[in-house]
CSV table of C-alpha atoms in Angstrom, one decimal:
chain,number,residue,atom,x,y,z
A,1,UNK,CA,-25.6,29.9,44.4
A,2,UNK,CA,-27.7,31.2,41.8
A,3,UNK,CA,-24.1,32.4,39.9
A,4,UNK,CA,-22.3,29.1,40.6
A,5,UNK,CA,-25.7,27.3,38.7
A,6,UNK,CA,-25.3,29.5,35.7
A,7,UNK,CA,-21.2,29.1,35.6
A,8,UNK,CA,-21.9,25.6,35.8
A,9,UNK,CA,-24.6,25.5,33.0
A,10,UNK,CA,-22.3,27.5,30.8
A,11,UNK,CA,-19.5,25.7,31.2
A,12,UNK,CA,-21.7,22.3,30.1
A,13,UNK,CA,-23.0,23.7,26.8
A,14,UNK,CA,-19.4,25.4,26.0
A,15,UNK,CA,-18.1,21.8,26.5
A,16,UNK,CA,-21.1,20.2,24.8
A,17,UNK,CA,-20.4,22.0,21.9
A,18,UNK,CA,-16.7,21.4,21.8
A,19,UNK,CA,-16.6,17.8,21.8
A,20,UNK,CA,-19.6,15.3,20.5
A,21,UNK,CA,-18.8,12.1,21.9
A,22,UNK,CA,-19.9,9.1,19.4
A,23,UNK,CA,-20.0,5.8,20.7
A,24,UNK,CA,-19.8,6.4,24.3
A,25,UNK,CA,-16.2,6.6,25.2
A,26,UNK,CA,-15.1,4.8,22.4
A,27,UNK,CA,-14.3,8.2,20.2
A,28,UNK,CA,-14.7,11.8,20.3
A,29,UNK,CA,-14.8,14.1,17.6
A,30,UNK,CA,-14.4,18.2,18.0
A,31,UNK,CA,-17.3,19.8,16.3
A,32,UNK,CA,-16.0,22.4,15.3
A,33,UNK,CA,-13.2,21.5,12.5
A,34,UNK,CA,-10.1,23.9,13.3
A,35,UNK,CA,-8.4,24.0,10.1
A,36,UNK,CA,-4.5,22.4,10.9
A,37,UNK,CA,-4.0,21.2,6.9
A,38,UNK,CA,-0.8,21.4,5.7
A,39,UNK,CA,0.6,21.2,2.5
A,40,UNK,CA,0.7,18.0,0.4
A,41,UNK,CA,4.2,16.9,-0.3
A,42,UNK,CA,4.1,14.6,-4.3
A,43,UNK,CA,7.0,12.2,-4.1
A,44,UNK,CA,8.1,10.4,-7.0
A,45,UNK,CA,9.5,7.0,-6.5
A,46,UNK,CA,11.6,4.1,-9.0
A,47,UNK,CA,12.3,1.0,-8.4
A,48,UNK,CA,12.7,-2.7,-9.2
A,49,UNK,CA,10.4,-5.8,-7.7
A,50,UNK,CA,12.1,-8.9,-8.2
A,51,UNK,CA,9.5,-11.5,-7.4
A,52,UNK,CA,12.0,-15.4,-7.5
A,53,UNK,CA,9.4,-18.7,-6.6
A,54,UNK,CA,12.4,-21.3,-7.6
A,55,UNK,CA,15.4,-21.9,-6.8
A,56,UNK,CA,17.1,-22.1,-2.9
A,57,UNK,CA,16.2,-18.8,-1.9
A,58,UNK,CA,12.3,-18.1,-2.9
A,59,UNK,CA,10.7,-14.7,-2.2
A,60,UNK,CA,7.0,-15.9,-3.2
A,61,UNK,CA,5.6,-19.5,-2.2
A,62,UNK,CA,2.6,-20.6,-3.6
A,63,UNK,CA,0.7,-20.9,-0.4
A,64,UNK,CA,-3.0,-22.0,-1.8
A,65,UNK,CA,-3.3,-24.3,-5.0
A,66,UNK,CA,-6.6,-23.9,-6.8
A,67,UNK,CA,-9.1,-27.2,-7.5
A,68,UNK,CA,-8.4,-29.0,-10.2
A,69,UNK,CA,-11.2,-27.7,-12.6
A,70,UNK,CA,-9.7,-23.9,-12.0
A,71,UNK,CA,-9.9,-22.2,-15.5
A,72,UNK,CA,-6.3,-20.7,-15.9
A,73,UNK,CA,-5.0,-21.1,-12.4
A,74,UNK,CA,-8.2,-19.1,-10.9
A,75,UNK,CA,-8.0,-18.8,-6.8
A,76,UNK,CA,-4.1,-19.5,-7.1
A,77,UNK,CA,-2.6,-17.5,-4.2
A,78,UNK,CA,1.3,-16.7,-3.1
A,79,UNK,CA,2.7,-14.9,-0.4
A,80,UNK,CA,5.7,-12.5,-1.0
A,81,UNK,CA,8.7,-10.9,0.7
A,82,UNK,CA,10.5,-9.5,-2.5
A,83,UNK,CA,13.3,-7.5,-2.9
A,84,UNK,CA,12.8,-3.9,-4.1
A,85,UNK,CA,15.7,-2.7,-5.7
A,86,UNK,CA,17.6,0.4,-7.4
A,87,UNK,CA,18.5,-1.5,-10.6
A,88,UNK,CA,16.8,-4.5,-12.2
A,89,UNK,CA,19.9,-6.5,-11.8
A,90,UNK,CA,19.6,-9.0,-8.9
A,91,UNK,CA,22.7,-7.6,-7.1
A,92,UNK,CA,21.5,-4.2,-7.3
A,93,UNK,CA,21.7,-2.0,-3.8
A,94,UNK,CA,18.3,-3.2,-1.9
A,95,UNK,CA,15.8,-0.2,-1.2
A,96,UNK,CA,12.7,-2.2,0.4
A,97,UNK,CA,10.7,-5.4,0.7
A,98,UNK,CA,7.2,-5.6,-1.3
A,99,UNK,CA,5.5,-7.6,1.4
A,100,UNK,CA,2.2,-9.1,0.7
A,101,UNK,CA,0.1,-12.0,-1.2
A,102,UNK,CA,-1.1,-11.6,-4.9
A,103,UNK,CA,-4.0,-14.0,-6.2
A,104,UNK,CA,-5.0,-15.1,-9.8
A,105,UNK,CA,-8.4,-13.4,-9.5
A,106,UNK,CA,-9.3,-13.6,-13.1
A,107,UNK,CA,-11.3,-16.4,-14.6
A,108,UNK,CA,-11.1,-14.8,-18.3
A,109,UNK,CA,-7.4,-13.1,-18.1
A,110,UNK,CA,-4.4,-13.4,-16.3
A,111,UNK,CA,-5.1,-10.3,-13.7
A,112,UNK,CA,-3.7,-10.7,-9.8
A,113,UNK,CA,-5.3,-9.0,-6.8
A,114,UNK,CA,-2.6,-7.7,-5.4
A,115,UNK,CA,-2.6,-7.0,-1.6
A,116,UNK,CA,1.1,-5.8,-0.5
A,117,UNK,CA,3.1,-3.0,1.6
A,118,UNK,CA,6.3,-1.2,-0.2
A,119,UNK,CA,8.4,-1.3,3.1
A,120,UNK,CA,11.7,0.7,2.4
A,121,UNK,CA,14.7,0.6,4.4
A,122,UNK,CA,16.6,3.0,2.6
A,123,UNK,CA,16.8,6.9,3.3
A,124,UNK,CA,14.7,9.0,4.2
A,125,UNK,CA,11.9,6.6,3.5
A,126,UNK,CA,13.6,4.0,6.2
A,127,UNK,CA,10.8,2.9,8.2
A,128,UNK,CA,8.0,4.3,5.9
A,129,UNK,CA,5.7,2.1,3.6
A,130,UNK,CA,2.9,2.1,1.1
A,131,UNK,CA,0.4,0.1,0.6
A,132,UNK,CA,-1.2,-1.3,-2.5
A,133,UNK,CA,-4.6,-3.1,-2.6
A,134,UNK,CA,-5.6,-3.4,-6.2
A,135,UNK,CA,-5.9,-4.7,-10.0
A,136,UNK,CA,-3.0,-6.3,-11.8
A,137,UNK,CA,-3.6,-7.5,-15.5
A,138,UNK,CA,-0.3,-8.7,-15.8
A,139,UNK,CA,-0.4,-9.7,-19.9
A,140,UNK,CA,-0.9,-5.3,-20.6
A,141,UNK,CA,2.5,-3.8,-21.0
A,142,UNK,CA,1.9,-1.2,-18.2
A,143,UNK,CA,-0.7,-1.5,-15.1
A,144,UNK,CA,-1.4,0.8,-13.0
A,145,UNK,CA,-2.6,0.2,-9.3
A,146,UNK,CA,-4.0,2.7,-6.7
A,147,UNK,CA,-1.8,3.2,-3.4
A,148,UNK,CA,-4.3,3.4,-0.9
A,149,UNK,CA,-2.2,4.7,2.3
A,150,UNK,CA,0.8,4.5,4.2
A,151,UNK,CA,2.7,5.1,7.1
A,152,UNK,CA,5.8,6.8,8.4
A,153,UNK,CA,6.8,10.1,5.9
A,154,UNK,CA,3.7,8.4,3.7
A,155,UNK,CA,1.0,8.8,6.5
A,156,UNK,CA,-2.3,9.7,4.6
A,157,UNK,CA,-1.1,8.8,1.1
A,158,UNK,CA,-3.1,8.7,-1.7
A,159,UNK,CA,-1.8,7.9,-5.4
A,160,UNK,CA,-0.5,5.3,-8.1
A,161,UNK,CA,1.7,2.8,-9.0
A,162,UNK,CA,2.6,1.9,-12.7
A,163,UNK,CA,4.2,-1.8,-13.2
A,164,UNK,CA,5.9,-2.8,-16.5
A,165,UNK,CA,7.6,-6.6,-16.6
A,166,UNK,CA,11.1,-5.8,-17.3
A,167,UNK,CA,12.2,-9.7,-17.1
A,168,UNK,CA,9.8,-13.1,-16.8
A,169,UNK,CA,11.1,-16.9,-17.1
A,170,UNK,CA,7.8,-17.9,-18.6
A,171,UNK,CA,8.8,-21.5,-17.0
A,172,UNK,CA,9.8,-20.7,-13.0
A,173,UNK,CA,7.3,-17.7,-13.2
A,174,UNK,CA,10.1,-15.4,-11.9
A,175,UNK,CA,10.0,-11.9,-12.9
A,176,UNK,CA,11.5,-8.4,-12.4
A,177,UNK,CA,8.9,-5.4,-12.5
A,178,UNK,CA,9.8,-1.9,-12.9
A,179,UNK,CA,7.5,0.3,-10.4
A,180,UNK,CA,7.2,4.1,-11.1
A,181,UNK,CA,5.0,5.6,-8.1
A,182,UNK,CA,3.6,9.2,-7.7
A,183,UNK,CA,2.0,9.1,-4.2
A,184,UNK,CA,0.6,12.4,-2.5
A,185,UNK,CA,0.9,12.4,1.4
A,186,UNK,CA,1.1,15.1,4.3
């Protein structure tokens, strides 16, 4: 009996130390950290946004109008499903949707928040997306913004997006943007 006790009590601090539950039963975390990291893959991505808000076939709505005392369009927000494309001409060969919203967040310059997914369809990145949650000061010639994760072949990524407005009606608001991306993921 006195065996069976001791197998018992070594088998409970073994386990204790193999898994510290946080929470309850709501997680578990192994405590000691087996190292399974493997390499970072950097991908390089090019392609063309083409954000249209007139005309019979819209890809961004204004979807909140700000108050009538709103310096500059401040609090204007639009939801998005543009095209991402190989070309900046409109009939280029589709790659993705940029999915997402963008706000005028800016009281003293024209920058966006910019809250989207890059969902391609395309490839080897059909199925995979990135995701953007950042600045946009739309007047500077290049912006960059953060990717801030991902999912499919991007799963854990990390990196950046530069935009530079290849086309803009100044009067509809439409626009093409030019998106180079260097993203590092598993």
């Amino acid at each position: 009996m006195s065996s069976f006790l001791s197998f018992v009590s070594l088998f409970l601090i073994l386990s204790s130390c193999y898994y510290t539950l946080i929470d309850g039963v709501f997680s578990e975390q192994p405590s000691m950290i087996v190292s399974t990291k493997r390499m970072e893959k950097t991908t390089h991505l090019h392609f063309y946004f083409h954000d249209i808000l007139d005309g019979s076939n819209p890809t961004a709505m204004r979807i909140i109008s700000p108050p009538n005392k709103s310096v500059g369009g401040f609090g204007t927000t639009f939801m998005m499903d543009d095209p991402l494309t190989e070309g900046p001409e409109p009939d280029s060969k589709i790659v993705g949707r940029a999915q997402g919203m963008y706000a005028l967040a800016s009281q003293h310059e024209m920058g966006l928040l910019m809250v989207l997914n890059f969902a391609f369809t395309e490839g080897i990145y059909n199925g995979s997306a990135l995701s953007i949650l950042g600045r946009n000061p739309i007047l500077k010639k290049v912006r960059e913004m953060p990717i801030v994760g991902g999912s499919g072949i991007f799963r854990f990524a990390r990196g950046y997006a530069l935009a530079k407005t290849v086309w803009l009606d100044r009067k509809s608001g439409d626009a093409v943007v030019e998106y180079n991306v260097t993203v590092s993921h598993l």
